[in-house]
Coordinates of C-alpha atoms in Angstrom, one line a residue:
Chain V
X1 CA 56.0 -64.1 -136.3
X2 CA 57.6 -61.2 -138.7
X3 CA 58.5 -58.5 -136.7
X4 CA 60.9 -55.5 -136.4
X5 CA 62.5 -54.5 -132.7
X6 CA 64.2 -51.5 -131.8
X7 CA 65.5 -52.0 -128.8
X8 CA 66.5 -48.3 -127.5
X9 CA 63.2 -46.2 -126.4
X10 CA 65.4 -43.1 -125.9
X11 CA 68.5 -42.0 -127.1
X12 CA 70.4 -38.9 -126.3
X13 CA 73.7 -37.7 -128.0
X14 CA 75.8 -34.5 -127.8
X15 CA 75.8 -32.1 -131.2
X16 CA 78.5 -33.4 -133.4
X17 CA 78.7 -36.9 -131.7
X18 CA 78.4 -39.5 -133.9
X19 CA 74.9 -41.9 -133.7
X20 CA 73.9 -45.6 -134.3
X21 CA 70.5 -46.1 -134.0
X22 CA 69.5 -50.1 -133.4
X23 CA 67.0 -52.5 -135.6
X24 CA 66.7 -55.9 -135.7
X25 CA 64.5 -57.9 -137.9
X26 CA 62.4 -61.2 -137.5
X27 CA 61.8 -63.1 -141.1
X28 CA 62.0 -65.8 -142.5
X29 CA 63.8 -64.3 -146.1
X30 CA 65.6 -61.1 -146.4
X31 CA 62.7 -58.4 -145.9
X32 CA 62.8 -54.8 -147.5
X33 CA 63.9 -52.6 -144.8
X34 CA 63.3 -49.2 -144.6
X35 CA 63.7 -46.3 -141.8
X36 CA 61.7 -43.3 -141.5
X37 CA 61.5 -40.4 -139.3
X38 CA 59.1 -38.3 -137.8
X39 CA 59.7 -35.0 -136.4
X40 CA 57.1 -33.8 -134.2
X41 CA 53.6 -33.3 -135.0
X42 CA 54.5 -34.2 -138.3
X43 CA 54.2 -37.8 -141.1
X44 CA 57.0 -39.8 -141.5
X45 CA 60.0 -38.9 -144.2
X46 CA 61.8 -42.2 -145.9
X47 CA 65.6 -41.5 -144.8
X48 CA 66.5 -44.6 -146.7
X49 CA 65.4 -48.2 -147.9
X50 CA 66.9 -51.6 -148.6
X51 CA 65.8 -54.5 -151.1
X52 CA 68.9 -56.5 -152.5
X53 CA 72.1 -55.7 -153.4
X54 CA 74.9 -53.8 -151.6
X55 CA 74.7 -53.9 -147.8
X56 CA 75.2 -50.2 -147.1
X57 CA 72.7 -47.9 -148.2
X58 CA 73.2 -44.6 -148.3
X59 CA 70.0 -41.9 -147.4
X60 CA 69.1 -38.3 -147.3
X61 CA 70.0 -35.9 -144.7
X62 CA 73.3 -37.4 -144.3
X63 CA 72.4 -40.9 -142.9
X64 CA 73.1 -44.2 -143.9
X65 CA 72.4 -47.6 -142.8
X66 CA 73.7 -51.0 -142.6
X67 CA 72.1 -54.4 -143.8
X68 CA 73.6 -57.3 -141.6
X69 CA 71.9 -60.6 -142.2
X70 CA 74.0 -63.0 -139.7
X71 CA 73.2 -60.0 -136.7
X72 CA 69.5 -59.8 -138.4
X73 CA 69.9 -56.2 -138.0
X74 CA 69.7 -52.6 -140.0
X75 CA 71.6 -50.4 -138.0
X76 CA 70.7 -46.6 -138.8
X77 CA 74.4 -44.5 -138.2
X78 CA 75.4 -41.0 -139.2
X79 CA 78.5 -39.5 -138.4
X80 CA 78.0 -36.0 -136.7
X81 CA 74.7 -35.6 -135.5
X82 CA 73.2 -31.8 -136.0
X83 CA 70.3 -30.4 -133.5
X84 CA 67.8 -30.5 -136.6
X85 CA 68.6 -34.6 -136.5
X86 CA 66.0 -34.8 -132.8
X87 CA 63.0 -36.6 -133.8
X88 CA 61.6 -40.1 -133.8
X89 CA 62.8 -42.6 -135.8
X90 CA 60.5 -46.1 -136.7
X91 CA 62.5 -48.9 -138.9
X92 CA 60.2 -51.7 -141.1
X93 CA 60.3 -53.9 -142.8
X94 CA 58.4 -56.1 -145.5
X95 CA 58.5 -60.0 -146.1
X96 CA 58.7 -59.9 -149.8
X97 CA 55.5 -62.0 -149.4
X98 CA 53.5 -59.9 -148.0
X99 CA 51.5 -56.8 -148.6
X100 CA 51.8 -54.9 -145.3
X101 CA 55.1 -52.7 -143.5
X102 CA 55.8 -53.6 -139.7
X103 CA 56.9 -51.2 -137.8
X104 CA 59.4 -51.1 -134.9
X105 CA 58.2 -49.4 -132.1
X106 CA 60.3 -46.3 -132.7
X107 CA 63.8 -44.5 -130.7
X108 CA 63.1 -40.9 -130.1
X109 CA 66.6 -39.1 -130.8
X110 CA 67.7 -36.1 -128.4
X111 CA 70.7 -33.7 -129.2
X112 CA 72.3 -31.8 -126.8
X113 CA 74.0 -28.8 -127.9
Chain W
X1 CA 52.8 -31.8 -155.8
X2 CA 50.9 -31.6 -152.1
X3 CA 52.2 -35.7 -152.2
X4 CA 49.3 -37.0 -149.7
X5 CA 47.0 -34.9 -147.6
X6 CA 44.8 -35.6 -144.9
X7 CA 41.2 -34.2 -143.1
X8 CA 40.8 -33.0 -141.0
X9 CA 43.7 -32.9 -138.7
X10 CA 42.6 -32.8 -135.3
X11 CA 39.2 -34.1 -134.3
X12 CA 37.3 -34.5 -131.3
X13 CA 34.4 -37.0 -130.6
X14 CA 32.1 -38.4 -128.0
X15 CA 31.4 -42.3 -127.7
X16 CA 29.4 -42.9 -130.0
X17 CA 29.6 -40.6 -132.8
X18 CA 30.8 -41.2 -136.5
X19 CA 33.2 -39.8 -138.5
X20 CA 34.9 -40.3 -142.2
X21 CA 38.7 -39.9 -142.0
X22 CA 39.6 -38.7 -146.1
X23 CA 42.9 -39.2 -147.4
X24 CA 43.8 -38.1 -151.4
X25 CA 47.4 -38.5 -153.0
X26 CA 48.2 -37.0 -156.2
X27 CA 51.4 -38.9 -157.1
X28 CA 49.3 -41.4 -159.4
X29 CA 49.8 -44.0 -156.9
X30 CA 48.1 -47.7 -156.6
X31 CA 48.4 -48.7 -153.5
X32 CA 46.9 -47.1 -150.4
X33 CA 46.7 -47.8 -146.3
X34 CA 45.5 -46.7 -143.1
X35 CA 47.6 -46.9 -140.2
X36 CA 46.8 -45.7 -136.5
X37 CA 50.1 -44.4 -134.0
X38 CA 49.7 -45.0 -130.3
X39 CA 52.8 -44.3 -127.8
X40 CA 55.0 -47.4 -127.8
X41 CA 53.9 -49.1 -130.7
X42 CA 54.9 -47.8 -133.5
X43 CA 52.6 -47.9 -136.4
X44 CA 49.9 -50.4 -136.8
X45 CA 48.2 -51.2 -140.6
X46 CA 44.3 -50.9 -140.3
X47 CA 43.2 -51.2 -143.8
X48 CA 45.1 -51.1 -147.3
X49 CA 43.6 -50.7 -150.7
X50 CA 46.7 -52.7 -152.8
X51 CA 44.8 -51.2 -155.7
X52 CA 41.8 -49.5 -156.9
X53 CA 38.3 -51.4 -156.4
X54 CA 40.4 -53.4 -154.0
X55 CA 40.2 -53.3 -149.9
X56 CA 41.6 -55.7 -147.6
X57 CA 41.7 -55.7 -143.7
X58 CA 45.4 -55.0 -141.8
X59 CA 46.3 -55.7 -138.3
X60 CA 44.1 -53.7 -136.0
X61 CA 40.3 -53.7 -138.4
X62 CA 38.2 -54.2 -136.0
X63 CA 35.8 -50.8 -135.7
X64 CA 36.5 -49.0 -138.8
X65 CA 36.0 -49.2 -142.3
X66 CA 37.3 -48.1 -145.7
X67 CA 36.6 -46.7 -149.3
X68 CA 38.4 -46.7 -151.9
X69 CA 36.5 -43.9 -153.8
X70 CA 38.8 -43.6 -156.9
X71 CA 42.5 -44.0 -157.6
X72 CA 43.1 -40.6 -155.8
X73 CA 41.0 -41.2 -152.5
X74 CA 40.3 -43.6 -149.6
X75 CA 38.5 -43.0 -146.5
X76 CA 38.4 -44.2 -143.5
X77 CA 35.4 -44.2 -141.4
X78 CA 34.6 -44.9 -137.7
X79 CA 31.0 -45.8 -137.5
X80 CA 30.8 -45.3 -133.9
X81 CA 33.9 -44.4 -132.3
X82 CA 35.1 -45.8 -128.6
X83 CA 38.3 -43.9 -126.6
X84 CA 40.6 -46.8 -127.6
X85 CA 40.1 -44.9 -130.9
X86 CA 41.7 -42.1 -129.9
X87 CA 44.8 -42.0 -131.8
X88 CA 47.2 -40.5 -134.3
X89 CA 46.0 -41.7 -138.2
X90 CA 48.1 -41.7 -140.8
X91 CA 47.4 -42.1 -144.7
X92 CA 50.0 -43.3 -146.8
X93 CA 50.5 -44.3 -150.8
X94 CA 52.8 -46.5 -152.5
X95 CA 53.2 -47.1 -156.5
X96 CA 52.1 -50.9 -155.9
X97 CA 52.4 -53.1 -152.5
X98 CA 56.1 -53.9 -152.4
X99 CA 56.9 -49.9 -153.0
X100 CA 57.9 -46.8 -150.6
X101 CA 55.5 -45.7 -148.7
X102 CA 55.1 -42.1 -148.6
X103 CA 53.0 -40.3 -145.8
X104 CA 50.5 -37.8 -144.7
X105 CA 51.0 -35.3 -142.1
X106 CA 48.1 -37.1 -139.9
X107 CA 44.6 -37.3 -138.2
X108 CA 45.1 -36.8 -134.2
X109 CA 41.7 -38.1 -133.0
X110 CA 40.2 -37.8 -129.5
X111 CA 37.9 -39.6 -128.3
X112 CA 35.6 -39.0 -125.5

């Protein structure tokens, strides 16, 4: 079955600490891949997307993220990591077949100052 | 541009009751879904509208149903809600199916 993992629940990093936030995907051809994040009580905000082309995709706020097809994965990374950056964070992805996002099951992100 | 907005956004209900869950994006959009958010499972597709005049079911349709009313708006309606219902909803619109998804701010609904 297509599906997205993220394997860390809970992640907790010092301010200024650099972050890699896992995904790997399940599909049978290379999916779009997206990650979005949610702060609380609030939708979800695009941070960046993937469909073809170069590997490394660069996204708002700083982030950027990193399309591996022999690891099946989509690792989310930034460098320094700023208090504003806690939140939750979902990846998905899209078989290009198909009509519906599947969501991972989310890594909430805590900064300590 | 208010991008997509949702109504109401906090609910309560008793077993039983009905409700209509309205959704309405303003970016000229096709393509339209319904997701529900539970604690440790991410997001879960309930209906999707790829676009208008069109509705077809997602993962989790079982209990609720859906209008697409024009280009703009589609509903979502619980015709008689249960607690596994309780959840957070979220709206979301896309230029056609294989687009970015771009999403409300969300429904929490309780169910009692």
């Amino acid at each position: 079955a297509q599906s997205v993992t993220q394997p860390d629940i809970h992640i907790t990093v010092s301010e200024g600490a650099s972050l890699e936030l896992r995904c790997n995907y399940s599909y049978g051809a290379t999916p779009y891949l997206f990650w979005y994040v949610q702060s609380p009580g609030q939708g979800l905000q695009l941070l960046l997307k993937y469909f073809s082309g170069d590997t490394l995709v660069q996204g708002i706020k700083g982030f950027e993220a990193e399309f591996k097809r022999s690891q099946s994965s989509f690792n989310l990374r930034k460098p320094s990591v700023h208090w504003s950056d806690a939140a939750e964070y979902f990846c998905a992805g899209m078989d290009t077949g198909r009509r519906a996002l599947t969501f991972g099951s989310g890594t909430r992100l805590q900064v300590q100052p | 541009n208010a991008g997509v907005t949702q109504t109401p956004k906090f609910q309560v209900l008793k077993t039983g009751q009905s409700m209509t869950l309205q959704c309405a994006q303003d970016m000229n959009h096709n393509s339209m879904y319904w997701y529900r958010q539970d604690p440790g499972m991410g997001l879960r597709l309930i209906y999707y509208s790829a676009s208008e005049g069109t509705t077809d079911k997602g993962e989790v349709p079982n209990g609720y149903n859906v209008s697409r009313l024009n280009k703009r708006e589609f509903s979502l309606r619980l015709e008689s809600a249960a607690p596994s219902q309780t959840s957070v909803y979220f709206c979301a619109s896309s230029e056609s199916i294989q687009e970015t998804q771009y999403f409300g701010p969300g429904t929490r609904l309780l169910v009692l």
